CSV table of C-alpha atoms in Angstrom, one decimal:
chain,number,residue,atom,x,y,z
A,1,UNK,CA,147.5,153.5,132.2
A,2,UNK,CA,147.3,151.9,135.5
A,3,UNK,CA,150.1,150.6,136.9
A,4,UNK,CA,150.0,147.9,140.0
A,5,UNK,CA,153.3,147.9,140.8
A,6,UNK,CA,154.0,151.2,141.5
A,7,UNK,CA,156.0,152.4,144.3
A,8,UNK,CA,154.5,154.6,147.4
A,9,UNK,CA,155.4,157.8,146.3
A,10,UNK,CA,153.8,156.9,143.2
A,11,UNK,CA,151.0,156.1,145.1
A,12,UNK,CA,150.8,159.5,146.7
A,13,UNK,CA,151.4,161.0,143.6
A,14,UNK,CA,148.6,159.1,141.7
A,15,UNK,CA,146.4,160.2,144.6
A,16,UNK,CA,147.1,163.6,144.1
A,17,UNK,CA,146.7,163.1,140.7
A,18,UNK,CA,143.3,161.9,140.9
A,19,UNK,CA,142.2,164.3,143.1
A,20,UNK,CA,143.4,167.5,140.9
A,21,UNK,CA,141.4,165.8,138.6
A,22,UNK,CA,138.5,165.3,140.1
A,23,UNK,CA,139.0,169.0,141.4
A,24,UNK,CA,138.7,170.4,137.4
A,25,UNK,CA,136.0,168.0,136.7
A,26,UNK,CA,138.3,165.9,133.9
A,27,UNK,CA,136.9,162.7,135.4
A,28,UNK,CA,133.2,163.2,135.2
A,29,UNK,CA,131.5,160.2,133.7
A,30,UNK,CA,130.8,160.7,130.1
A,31,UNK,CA,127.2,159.9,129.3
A,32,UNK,CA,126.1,157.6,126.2
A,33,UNK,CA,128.2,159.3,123.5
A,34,UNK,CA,126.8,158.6,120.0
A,35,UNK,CA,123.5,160.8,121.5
A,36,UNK,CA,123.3,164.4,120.6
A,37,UNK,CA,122.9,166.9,123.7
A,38,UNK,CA,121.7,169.4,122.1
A,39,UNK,CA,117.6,169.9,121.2
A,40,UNK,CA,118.5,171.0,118.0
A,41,UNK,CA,121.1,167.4,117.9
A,42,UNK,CA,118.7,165.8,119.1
A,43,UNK,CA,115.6,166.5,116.3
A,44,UNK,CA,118.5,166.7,113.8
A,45,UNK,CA,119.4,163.2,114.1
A,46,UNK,CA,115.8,162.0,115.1
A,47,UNK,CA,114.6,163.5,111.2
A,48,UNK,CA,118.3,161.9,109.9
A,49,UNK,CA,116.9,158.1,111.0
A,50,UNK,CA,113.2,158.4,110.2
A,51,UNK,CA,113.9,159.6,106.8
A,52,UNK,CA,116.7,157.2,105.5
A,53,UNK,CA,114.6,154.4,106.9
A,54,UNK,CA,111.6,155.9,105.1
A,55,UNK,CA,113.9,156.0,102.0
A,56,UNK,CA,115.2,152.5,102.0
A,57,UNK,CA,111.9,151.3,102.7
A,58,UNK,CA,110.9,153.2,99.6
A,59,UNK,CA,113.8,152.0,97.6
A,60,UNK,CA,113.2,148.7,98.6
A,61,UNK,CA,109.7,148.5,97.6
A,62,UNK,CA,110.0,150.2,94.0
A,63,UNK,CA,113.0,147.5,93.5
A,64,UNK,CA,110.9,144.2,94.5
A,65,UNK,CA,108.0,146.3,92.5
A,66,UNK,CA,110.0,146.4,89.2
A,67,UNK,CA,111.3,143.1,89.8
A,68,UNK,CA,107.9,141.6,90.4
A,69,UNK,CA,106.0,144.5,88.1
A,70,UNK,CA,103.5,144.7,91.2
A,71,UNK,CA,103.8,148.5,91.0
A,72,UNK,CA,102.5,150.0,93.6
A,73,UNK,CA,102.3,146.8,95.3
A,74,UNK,CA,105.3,146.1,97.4
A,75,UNK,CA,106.1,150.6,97.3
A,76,UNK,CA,102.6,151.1,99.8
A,77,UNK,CA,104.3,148.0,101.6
A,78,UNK,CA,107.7,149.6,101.8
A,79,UNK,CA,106.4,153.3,103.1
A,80,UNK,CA,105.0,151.8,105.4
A,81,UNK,CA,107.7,149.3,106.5
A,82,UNK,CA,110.1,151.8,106.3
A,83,UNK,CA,108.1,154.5,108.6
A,84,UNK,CA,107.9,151.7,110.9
A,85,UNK,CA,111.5,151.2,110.7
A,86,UNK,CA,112.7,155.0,111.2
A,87,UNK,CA,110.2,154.9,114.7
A,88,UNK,CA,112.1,151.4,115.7
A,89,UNK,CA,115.3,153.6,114.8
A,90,UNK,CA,114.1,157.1,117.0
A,91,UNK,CA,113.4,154.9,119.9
A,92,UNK,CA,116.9,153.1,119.6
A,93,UNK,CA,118.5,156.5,119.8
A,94,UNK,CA,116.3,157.6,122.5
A,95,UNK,CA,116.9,154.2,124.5
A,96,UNK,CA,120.6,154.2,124.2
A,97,UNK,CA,122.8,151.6,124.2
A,98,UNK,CA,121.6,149.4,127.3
A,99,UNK,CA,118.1,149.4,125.8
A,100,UNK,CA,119.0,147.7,122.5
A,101,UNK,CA,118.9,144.7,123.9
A,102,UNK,CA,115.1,144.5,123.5
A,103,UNK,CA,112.5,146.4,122.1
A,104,UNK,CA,110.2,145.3,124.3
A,105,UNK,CA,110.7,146.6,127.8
A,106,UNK,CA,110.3,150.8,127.9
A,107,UNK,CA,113.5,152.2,130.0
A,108,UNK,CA,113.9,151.7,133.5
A,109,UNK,CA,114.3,155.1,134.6
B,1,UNK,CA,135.7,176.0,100.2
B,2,UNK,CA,135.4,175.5,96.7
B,3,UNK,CA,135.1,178.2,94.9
B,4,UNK,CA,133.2,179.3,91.9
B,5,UNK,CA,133.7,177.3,88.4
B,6,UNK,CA,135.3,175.0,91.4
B,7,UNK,CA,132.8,171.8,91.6
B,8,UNK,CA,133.7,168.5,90.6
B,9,UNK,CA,135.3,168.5,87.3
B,10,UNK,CA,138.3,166.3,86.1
B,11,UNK,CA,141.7,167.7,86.0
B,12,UNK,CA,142.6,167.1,82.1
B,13,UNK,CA,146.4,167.2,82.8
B,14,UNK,CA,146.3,164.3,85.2
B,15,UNK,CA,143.4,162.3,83.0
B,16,UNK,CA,144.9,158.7,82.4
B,17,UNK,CA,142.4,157.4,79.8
B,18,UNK,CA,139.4,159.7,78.5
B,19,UNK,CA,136.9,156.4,78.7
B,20,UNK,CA,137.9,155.6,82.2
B,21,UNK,CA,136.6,158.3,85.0
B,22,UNK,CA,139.3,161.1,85.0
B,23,UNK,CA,141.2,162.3,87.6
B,24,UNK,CA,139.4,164.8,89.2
B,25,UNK,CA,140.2,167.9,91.9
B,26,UNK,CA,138.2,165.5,94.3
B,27,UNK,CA,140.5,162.9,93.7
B,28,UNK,CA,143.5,165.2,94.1
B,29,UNK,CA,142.6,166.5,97.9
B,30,UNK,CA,141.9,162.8,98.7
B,31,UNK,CA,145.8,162.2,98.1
B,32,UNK,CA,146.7,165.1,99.4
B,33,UNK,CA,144.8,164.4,102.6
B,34,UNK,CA,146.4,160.7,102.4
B,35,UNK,CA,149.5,162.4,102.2
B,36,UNK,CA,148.8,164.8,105.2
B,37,UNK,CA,148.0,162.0,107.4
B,38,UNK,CA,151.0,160.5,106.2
B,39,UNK,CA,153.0,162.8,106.5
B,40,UNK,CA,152.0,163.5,110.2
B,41,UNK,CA,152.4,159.9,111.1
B,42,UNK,CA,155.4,159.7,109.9
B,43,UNK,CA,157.2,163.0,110.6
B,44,UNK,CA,155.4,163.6,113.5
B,45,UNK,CA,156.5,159.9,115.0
B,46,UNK,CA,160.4,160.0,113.5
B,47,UNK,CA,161.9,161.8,116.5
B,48,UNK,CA,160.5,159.1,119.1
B,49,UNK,CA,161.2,161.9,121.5
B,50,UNK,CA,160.1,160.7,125.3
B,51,UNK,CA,158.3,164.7,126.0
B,52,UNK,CA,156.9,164.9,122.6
B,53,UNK,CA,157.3,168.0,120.6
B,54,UNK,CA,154.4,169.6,118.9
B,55,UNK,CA,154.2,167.7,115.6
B,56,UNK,CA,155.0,164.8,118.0
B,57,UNK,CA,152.0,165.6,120.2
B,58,UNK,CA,149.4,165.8,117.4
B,59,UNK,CA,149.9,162.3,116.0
B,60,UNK,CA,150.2,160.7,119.5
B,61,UNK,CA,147.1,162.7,121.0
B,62,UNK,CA,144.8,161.6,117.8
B,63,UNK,CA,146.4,157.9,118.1
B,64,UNK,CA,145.6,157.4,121.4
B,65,UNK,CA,141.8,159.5,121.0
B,66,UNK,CA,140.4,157.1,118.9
B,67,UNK,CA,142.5,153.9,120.3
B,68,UNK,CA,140.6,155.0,123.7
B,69,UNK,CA,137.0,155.3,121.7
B,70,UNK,CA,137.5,151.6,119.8
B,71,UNK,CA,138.7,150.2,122.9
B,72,UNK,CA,135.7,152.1,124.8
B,73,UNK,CA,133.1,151.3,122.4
B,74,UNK,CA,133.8,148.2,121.1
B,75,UNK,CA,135.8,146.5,123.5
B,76,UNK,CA,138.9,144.1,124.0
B,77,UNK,CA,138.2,142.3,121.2
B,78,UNK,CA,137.8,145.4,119.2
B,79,UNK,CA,140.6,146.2,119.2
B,80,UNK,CA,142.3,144.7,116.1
B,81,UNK,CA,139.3,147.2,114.0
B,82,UNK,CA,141.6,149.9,115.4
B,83,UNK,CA,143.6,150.7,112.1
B,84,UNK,CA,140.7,150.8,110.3
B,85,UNK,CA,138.4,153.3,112.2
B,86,UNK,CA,141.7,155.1,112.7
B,87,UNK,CA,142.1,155.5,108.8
B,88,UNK,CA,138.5,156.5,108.4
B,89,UNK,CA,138.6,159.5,111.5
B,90,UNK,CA,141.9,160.7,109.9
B,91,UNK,CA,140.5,160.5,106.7
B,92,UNK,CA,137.1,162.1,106.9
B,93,UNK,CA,138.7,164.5,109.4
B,94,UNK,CA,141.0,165.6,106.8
B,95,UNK,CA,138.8,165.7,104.1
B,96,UNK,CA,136.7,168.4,106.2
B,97,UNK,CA,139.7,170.2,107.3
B,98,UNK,CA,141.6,170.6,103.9
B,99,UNK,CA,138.1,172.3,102.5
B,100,UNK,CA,138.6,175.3,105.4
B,101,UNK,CA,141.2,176.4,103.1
B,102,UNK,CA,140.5,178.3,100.4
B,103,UNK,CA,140.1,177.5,96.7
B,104,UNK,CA,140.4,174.1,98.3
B,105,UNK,CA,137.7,171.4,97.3
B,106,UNK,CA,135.8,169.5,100.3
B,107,UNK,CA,135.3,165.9,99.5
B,108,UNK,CA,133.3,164.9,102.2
B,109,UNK,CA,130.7,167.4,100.6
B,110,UNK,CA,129.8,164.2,98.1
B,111,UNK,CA,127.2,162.1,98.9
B,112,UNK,CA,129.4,159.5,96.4
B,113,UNK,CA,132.6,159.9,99.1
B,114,UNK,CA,130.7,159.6,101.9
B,115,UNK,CA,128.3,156.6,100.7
B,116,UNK,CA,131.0,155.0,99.6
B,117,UNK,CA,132.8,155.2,102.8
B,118,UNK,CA,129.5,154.4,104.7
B,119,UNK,CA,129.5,151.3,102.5
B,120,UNK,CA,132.5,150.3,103.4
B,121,UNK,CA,131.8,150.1,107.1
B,122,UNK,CA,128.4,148.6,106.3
B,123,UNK,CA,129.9,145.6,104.3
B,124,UNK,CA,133.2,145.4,107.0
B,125,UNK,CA,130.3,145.0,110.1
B,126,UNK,CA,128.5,142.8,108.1
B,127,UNK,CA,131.2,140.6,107.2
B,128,UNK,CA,132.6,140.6,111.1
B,129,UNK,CA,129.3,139.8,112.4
B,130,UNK,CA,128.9,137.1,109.9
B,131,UNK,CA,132.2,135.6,110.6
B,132,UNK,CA,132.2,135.7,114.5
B,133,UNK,CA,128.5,134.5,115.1
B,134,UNK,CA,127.5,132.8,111.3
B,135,UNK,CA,123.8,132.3,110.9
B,136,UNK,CA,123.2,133.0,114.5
B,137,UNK,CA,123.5,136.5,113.3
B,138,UNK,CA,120.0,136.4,111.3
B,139,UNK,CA,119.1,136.3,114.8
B,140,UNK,CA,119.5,140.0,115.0
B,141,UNK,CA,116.4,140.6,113.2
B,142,UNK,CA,114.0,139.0,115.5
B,143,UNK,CA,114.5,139.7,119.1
B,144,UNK,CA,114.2,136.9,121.1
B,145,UNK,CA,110.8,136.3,122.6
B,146,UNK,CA,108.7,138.2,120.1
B,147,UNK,CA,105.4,136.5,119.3
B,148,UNK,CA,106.2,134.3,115.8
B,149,UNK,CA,102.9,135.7,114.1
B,150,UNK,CA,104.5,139.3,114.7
B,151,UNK,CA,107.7,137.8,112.4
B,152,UNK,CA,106.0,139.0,108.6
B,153,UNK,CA,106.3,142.6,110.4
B,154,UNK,CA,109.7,142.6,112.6
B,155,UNK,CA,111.8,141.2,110.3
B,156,UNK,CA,110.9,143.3,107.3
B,157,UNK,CA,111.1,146.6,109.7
B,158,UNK,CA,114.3,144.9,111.5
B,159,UNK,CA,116.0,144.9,108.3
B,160,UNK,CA,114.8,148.0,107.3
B,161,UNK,CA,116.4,149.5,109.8
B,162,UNK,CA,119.8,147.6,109.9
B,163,UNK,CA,119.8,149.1,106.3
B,164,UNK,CA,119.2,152.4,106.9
B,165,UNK,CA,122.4,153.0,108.8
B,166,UNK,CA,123.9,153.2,105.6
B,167,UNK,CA,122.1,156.1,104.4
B,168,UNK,CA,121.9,157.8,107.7
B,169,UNK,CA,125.7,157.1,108.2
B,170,UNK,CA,126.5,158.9,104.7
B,171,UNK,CA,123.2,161.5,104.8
B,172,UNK,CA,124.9,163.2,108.3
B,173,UNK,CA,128.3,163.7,106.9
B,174,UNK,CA,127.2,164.4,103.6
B,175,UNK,CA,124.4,166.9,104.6
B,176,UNK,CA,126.3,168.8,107.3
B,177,UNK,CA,129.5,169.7,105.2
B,178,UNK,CA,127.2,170.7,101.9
B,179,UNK,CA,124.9,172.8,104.6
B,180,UNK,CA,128.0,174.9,106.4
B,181,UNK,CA,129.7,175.9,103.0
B,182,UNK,CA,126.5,176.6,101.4
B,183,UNK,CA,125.6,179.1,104.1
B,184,UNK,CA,129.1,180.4,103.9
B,185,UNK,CA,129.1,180.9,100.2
B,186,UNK,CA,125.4,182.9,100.6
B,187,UNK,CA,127.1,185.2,103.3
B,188,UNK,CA,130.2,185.7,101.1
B,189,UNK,CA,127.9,186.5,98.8
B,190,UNK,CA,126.1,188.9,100.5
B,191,UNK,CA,129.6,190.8,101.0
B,192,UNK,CA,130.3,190.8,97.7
B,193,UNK,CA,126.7,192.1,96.6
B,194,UNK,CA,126.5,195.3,99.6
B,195,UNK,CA,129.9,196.1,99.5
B,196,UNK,CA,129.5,197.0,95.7
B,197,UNK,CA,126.5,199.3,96.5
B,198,UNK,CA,128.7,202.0,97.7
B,199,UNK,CA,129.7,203.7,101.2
B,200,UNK,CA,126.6,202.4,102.8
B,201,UNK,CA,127.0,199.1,101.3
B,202,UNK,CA,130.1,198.8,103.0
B,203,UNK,CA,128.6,199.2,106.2
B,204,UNK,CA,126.2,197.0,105.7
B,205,UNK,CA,128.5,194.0,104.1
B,206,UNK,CA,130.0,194.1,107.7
B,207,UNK,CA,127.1,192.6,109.2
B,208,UNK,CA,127.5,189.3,106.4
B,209,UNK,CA,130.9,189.9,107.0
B,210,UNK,CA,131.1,188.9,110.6
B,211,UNK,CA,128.3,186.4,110.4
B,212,UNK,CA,131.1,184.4,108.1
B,213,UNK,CA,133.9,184.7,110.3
B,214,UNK,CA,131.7,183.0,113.4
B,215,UNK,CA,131.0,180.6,110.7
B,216,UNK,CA,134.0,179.9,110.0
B,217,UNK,CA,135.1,179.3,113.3
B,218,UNK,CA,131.6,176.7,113.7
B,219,UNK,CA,132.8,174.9,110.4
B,220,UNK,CA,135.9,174.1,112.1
B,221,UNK,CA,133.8,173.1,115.2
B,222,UNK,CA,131.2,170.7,112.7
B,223,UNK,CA,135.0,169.4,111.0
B,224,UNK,CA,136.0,167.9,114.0
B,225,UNK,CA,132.7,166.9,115.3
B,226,UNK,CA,131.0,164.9,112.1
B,227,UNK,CA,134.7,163.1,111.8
B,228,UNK,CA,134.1,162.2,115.7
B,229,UNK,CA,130.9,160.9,115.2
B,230,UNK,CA,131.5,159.0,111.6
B,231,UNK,CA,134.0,157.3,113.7
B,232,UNK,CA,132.1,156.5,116.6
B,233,UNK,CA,129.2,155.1,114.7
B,234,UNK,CA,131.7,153.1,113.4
B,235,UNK,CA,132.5,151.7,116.8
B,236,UNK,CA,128.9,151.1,117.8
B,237,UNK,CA,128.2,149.1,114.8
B,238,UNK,CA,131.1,147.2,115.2
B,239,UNK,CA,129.9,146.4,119.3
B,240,UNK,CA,126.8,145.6,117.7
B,241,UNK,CA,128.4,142.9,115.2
B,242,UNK,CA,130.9,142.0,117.7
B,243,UNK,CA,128.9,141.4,120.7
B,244,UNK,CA,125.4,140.7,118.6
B,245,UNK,CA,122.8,143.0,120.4
């Protein structure tokens, strides 16, 4: 959208332009966008990624259980695996997208 | 919408074979929404007019929405996944849409459609993140500098959760269109029910009544919004497999 070789009345009116904007509040910096805003959002999608982790971890585990016939074996592994997994995902979400780099360091802020 | 007697059933008249799966009405919106977006593209786009008309408008303002988001979210190099996020937003937008209107049947309300789909951006990332970085992109499940003896642990849970985005992915669609049309067929119910009791019953179907029409309205709201955030998971998966953490 920008333009660099724009005339001077363009200029002005590019200032202008930006300034009306700034004026109705259109350029306000959007915050981390795949994060729900509202509380209800946010426990929503919190209960989404603990439970499908919880139930891939269970699928997993009844799948190398009938493979291996360990049953319940590798299922008590997987519930566990998988609760572990749908925490890792919560504080993803939480963290946003500059934490998931690592999983070590809690957020600067 | 769909209506009673509505679910998933085939359509015998357009059945091809009766030992393959038949055509069925879910089958029928999906071309029909294929056809819609189509159509738009291409009508909308014919008149190349320089102050867009309305039809005009619509296809250019959803164009350049979710070119913005890929390029936003996944970056420069991102963009050549454009088309296909594109397809998906229009598709899943118009799934939810086309099942506002009545005796119409809403797609998206199948966990089979929207796995499916989810699947098919599960393998796509997969496949780009295997093809840009190779086996450096095992490396994804054990963040760099974790202890080793921690490894029997992080990697199961790591791929644990690199799984789970497929269920999560096709859950929230899935779960939010079955939950909006459920409540409205309880509330429509409700009318129905009170406003057979008689003069009093009709006073009191209004209350049900105007709960639908807000929920209406919200549907439309929840339409728009899962088909937003289908696609922009899309994006953040493909950053992820792009750019590798």
């Amino acid at each position: 959208m920008d333009d660099p070789g724009k005339a001077g009345r363009d200029a002005s009116f590019e200032a202008r332009l930006a300034a009306a904007r700034k004026r109705q509040g259109l350029d306000e910096p959007k915050a981390d966008t795949d994060r729900p805003v509202s509380p209800w959002g946010v426990g929503l999608r919190a209960g989404l990624e603990v439970a499908s982790a919880l139930a891939v971890g269970v699928g997993l585990g009844l799948a190398a259980d009938w493979w291996a016939g360990t049953r319940p074996l590798f299922l008590v592994a997987g519930v566990f695996l998988g609760g572990a997994a749908g925490i890792v995902n919560v504080y993803r979400l939480m963290l946003g997208r500059r934490g998931k780099k690592d999983l070590g360091t809690p957020p600067a802020a | 919408m769909a209506v009673e007697g509505k679910t998933i059933d085939a359509l015998s008249q357009f059945e091809l074979t009766h030992v393959a799966a038949g055509f069925t009405n879910s089958n029928l919106y999906m071309l029909i929404g294929g056809v819609a977006i189509s159509a738009l593209m291409v009508l909308g786009m014919q008149k190349r007019a320089r102050v867009p008309g309305r039809l005009q408008s619509l296809a250019e303002v959803s164009y350049e929405f979710i070119y913005n988001m890929v390029d936003e979210q996944v970056g420069r190099e991102g963009r050549k996944f454009f088309p296909f996020v594109f397809t998906l937003f229009m598709f899943v937008l118009f799934g939810n849409l086309l099942g506002m209107l009545p005796y119409a049947f809403t797609f998206t309300s199948h966990i089979a459609v929207t796995f499916t789909l989810a699947l098919v951006v599960f393998i796509l990332v997969t496949a780009v993140a295997l093809a840009i970085h190779g086996t450096k992109f095992f490396s994804y499940f054990f963040p760099e500098g974790a202890p080793i003896a921690l490894a029997p642990i992080i990697i199961p849970v790591e791929i644990i959760s690199y799984l789970s985005r497929v269920v999560s992915l096709s859950v929230r669609l899935f779960a939010n269109m079955v939950a909006g049309h459920v409540m409205l067929k309880v509330f429509a119910t409700f009318v129905v029910l009170l406003g057979s009791l008689g003069v009093i019953g009709i006073i009191g179907a209004a209350a049900p009544l105007a709960l639908n029409v807000a929920l209406v309205g919200f549907e439309f709201l929840v339409a728009f919004l899962q088909a937003y955030v289908f696609a922009i998971l899309t994006c953040i998966y493909l950053h992820d497999a792009v750019h590798l953490h």
